[in-house]
mmCIF file of C-alpha atoms in Angstrom:
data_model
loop_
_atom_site.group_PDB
_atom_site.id
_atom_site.type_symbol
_atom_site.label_atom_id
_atom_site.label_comp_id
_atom_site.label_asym_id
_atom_site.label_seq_id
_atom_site.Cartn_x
_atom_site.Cartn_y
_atom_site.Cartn_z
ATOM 1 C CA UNK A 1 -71.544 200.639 64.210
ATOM 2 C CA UNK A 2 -73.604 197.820 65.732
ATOM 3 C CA UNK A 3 -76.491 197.818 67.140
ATOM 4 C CA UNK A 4 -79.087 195.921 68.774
ATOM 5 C CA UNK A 5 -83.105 196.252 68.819
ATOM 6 C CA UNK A 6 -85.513 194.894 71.092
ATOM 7 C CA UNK A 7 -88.670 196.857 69.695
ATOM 8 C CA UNK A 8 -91.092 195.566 72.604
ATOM 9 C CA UNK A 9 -90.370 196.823 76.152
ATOM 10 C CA UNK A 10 -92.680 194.199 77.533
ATOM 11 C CA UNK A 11 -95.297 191.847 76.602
ATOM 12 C CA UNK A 12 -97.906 190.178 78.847
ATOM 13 C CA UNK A 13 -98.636 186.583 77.320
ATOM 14 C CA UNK A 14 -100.966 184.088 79.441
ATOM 15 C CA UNK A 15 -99.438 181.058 80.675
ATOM 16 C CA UNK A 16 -99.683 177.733 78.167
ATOM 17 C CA UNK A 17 -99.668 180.409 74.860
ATOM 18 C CA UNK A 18 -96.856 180.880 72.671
ATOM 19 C CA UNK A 19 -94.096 183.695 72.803
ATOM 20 C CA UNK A 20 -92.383 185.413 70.311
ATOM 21 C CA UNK A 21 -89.751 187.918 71.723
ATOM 22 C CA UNK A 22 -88.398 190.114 68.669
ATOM 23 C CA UNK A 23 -84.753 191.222 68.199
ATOM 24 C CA UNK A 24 -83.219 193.148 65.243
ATOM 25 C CA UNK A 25 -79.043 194.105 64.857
ATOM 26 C CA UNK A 26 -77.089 196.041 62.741
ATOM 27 C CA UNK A 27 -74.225 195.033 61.627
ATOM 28 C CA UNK A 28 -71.928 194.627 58.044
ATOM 29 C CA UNK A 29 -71.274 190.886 58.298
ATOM 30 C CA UNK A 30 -73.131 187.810 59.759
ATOM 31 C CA UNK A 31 -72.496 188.338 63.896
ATOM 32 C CA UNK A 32 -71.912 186.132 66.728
ATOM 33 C CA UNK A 33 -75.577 186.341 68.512
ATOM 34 C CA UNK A 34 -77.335 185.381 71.586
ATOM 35 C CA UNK A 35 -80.483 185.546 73.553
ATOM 36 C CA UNK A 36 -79.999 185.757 77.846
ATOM 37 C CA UNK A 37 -82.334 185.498 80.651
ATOM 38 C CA UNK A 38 -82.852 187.584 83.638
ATOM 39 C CA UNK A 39 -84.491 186.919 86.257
ATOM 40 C CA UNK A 40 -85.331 189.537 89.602
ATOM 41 C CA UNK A 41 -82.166 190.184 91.389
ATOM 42 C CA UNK A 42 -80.322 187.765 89.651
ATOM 43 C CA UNK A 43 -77.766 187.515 87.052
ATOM 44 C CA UNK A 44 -77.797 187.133 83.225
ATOM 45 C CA UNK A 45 -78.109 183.385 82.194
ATOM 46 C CA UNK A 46 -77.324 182.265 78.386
ATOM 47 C CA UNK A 47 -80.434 180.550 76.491
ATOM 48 C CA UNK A 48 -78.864 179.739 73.487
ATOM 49 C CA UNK A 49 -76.305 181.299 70.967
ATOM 50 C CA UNK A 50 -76.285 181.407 67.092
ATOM 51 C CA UNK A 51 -72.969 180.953 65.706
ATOM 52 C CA UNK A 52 -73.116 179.584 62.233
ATOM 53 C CA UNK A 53 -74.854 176.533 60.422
ATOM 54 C CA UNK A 54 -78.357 175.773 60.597
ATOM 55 C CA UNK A 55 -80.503 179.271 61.405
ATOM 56 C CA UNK A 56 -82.693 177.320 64.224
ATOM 57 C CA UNK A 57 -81.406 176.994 67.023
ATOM 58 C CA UNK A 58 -82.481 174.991 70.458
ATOM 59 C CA UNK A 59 -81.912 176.403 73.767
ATOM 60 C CA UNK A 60 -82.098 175.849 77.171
ATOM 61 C CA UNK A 61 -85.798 175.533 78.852
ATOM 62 C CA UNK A 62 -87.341 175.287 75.630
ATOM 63 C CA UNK A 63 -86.410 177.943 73.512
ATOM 64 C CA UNK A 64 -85.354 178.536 70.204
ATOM 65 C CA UNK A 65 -84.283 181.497 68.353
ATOM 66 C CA UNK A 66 -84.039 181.830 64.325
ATOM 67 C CA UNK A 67 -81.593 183.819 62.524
ATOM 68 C CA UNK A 68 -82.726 185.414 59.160
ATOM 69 C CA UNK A 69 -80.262 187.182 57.783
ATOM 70 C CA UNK A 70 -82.479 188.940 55.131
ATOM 71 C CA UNK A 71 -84.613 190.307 58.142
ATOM 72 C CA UNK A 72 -81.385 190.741 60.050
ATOM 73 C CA UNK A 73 -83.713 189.641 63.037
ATOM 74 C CA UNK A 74 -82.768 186.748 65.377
ATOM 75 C CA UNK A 75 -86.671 185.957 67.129
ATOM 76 C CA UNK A 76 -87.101 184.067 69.928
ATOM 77 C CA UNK A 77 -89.771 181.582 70.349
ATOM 78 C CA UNK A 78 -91.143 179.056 72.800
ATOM 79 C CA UNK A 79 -94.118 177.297 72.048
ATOM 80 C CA UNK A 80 -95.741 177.161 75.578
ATOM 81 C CA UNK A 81 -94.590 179.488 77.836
ATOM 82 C CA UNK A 82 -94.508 178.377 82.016
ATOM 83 C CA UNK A 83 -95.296 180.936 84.628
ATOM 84 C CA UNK A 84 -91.413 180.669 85.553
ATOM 85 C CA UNK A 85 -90.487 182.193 81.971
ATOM 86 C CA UNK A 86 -91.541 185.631 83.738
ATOM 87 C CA UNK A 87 -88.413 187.350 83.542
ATOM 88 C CA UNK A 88 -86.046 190.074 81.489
ATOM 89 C CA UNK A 89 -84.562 188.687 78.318
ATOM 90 C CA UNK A 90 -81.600 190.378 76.259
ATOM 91 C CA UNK A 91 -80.782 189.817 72.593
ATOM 92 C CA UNK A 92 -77.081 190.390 72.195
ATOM 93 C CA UNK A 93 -74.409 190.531 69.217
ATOM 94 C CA UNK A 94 -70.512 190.440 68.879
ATOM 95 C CA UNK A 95 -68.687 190.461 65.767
ATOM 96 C CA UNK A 96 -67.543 187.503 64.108
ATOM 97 C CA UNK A 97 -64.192 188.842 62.742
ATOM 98 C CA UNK A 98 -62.215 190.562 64.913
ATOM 99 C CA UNK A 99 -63.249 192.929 68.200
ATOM 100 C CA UNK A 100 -64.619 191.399 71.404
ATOM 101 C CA UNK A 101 -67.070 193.573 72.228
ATOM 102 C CA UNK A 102 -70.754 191.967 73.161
ATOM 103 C CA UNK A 103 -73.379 194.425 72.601
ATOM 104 C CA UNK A 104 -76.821 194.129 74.351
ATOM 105 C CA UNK A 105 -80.664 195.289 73.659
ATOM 106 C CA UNK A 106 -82.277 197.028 75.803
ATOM 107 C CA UNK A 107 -84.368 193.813 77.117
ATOM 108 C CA UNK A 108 -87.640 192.723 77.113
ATOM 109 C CA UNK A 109 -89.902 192.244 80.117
ATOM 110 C CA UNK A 110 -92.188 189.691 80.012
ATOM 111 C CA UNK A 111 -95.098 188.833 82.423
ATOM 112 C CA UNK A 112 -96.898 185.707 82.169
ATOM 113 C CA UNK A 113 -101.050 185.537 83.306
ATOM 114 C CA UNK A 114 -102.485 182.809 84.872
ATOM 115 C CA UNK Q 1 -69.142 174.263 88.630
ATOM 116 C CA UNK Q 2 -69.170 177.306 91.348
ATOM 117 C CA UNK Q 3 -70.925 180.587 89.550
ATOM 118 C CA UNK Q 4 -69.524 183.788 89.105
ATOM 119 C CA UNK Q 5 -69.355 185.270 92.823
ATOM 120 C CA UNK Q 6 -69.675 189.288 93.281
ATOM 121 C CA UNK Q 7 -69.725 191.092 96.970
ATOM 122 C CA UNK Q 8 -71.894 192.827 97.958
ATOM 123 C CA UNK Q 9 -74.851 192.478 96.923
ATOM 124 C CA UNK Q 10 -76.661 195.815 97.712
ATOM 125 C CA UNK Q 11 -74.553 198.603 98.534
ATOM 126 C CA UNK Q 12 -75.989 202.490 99.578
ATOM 127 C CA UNK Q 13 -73.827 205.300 99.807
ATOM 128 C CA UNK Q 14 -73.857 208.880 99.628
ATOM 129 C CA UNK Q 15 -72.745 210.666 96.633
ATOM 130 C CA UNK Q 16 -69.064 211.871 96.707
ATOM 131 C CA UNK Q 17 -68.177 208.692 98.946
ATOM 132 C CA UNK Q 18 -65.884 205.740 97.470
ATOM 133 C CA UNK Q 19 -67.012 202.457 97.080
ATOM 134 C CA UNK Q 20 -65.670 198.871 95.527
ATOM 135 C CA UNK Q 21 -67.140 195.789 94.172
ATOM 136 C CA UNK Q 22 -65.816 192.577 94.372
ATOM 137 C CA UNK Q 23 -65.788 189.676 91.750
ATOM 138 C CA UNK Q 24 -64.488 186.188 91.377
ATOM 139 C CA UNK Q 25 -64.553 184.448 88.022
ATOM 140 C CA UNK Q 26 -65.377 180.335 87.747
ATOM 141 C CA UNK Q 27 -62.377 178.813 87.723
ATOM 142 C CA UNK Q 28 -60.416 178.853 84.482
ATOM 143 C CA UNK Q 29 -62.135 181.499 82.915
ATOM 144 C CA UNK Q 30 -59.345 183.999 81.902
ATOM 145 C CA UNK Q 31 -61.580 186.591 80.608
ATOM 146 C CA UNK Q 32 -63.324 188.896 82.889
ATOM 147 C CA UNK Q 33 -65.972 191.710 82.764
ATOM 148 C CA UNK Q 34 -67.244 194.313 84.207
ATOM 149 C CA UNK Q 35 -70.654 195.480 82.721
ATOM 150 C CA UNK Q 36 -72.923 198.665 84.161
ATOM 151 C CA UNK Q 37 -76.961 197.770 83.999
ATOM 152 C CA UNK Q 38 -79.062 200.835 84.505
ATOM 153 C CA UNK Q 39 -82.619 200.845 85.093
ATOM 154 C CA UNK Q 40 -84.238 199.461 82.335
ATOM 155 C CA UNK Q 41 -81.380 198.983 79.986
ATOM 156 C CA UNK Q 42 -78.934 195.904 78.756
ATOM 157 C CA UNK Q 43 -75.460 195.765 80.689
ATOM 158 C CA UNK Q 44 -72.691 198.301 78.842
ATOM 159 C CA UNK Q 45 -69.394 196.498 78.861
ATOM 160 C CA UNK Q 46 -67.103 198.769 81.328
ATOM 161 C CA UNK Q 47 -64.000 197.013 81.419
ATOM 162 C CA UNK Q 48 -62.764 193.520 79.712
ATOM 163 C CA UNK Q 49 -59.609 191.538 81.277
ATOM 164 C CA UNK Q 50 -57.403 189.069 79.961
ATOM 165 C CA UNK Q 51 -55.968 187.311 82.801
ATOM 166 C CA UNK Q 52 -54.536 190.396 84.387
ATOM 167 C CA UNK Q 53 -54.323 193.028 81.386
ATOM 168 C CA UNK Q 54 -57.211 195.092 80.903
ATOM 169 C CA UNK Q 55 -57.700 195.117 76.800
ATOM 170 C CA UNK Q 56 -60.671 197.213 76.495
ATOM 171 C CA UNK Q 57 -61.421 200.028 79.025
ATOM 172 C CA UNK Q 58 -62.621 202.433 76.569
ATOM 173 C CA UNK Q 59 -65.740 202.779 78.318
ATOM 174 C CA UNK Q 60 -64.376 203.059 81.541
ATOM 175 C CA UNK Q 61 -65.118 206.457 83.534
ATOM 176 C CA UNK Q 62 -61.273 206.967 83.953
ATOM 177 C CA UNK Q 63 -61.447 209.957 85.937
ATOM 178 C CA UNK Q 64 -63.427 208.429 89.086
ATOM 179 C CA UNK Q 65 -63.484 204.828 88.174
ATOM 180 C CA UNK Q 66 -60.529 202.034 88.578
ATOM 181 C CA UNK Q 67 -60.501 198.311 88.579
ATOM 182 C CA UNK Q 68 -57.634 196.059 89.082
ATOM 183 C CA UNK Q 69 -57.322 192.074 88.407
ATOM 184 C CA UNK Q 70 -54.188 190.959 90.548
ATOM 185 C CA UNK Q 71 -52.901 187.838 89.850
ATOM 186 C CA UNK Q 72 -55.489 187.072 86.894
ATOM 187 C CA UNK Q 73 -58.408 185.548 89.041
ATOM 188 C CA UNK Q 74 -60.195 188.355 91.427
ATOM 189 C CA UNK Q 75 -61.213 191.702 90.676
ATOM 190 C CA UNK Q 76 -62.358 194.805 91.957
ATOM 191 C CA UNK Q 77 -64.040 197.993 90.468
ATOM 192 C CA UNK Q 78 -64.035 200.886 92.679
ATOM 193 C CA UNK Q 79 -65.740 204.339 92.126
ATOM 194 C CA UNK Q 80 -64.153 207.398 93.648
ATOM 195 C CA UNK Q 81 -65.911 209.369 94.363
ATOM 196 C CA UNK Q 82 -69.730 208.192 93.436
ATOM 197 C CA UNK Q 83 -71.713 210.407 92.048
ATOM 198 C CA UNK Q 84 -75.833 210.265 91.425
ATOM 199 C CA UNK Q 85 -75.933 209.357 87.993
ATOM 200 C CA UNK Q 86 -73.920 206.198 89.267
ATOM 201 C CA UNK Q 87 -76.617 203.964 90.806
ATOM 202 C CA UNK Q 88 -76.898 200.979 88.392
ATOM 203 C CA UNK Q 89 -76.553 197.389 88.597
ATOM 204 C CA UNK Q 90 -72.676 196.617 88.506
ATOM 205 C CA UNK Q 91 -72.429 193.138 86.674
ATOM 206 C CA UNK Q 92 -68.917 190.796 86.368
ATOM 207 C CA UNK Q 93 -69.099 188.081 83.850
ATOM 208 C CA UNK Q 94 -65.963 185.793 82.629
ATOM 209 C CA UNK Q 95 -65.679 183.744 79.954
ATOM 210 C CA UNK Q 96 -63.477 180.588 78.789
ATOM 211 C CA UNK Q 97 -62.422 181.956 76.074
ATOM 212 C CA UNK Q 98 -61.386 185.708 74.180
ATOM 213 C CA UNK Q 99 -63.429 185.500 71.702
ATOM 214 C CA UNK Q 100 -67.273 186.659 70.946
ATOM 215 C CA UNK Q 101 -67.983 182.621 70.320
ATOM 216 C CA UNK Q 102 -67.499 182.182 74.411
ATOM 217 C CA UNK Q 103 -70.894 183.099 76.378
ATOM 218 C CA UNK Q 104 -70.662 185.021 79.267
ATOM 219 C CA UNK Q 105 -71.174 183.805 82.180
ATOM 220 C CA UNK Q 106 -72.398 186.805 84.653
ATOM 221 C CA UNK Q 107 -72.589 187.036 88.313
ATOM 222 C CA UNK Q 108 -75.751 188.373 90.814
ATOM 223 C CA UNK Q 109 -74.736 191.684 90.433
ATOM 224 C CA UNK Q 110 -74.171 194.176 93.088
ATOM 225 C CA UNK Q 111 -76.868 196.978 93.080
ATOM 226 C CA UNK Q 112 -75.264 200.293 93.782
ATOM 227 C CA UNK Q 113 -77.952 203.254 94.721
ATOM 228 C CA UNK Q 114 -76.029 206.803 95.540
ATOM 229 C CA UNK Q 115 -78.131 209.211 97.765
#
């Protein structure tokens, strides 16, 4: 069955530093994955989504995630992160071949410090 | 383009009442969602439409929850009758397309809290 980790419940980074949010799946072939936003009250928003092709991909508000299959991780990065990154983010999968079923993590929190 | 719309946003009820949620999809988006978000968790799909045929409800409570998507645009998931364990975060998404290559594109949420 599939599965999705987000190993960090929440990390505190202070604002200008770099982020690294971690995500590892399981899964028997190469899935469909993506990386959402939270914010309070508010709906999930898509950063960016790794379909096939080149394993870095840009996103929205200056992320980028990397997909390493031998790791089966797909990271997410942003070199400098803005007080307004302070939000919930989710790492999610779906199968490439066949089913339609999205699966998420169970987030990550993060707090940015002045 | 308009966002996914859900009504209401907050809703409190005691346990054993009924209760429905509300959702419009952006326009042209034939696949719709309905996701559950508990306290500190990721959403857990619920329901997924296809214009107006539900093709996955596995996870669907089916003894006290129903949701209907007349006409292939709006939708509404109702509980009855709510129980404690059911305050959560009730999310609709909808999607272009069927497949897992379309993003979702979710809604506010309506935040459900059963006394």
């Amino acid at each position: 069955a599939q599965s999705v980790t987000q190993p960090d419940i929440h990390i505190t980074v202070s604002e200008g530093a770099s982020l690294e949010l971690r995500c590892n799946y399981s899964y028997g072939a190469t899935p469909y994955l993506f990386w959402y936003v939270q914010s309070p009250g508010q709906g999930l928003q898509l950063l960016l989504k790794y379909f096939s092709g080149d394993t870095l991909v840009q996103g929205i508000k200056g992320f980028e995630a990397e997909f390493k299959r031998s790791q089966s991780s797909f990271n997410l990065r942003k070199p400098s992160v803005h007080w307004s990154d302070a939000a919930e983010y989710f790492c999610a999968v779906g199968p490439s071949t066949g089913g339609f079923k999205t699966i998420f993590g169970a987030g990550t929190r993060l707090f940015v410090k002045a | 383009e308009a966002g996914v719309v859900q009504s209401p946003r907050y809703k409190i009820i005691e346990k054993k009442q009924p209760v429905a949620f509300w959702c419009n999809p952006i326009s042209g988006h034939n696949t719709l969602y309905w996701y559950r978000q508990n306290l500190g968790q990721g959403p857990e799909l619920l329901i997924r439409y296809e214009n107006e045929e539900a093709v996955d409800d596995s996870q669907l409570p089916k003894d006290r929850f129903s949701a209907e998507r007349l006409k292939g645009v709006d939708s509404t998931l109702k509980i009855q009758p709510a129980e404690l364990g059911d305050s959560a975060v009730y999310l609709c998404a909808s999607s272009l397309g069927q497949g897992n290559n379309s993003p979702l594109h979710f809604g506010n949420g309506t935040r459900l809290t059963v006394t």
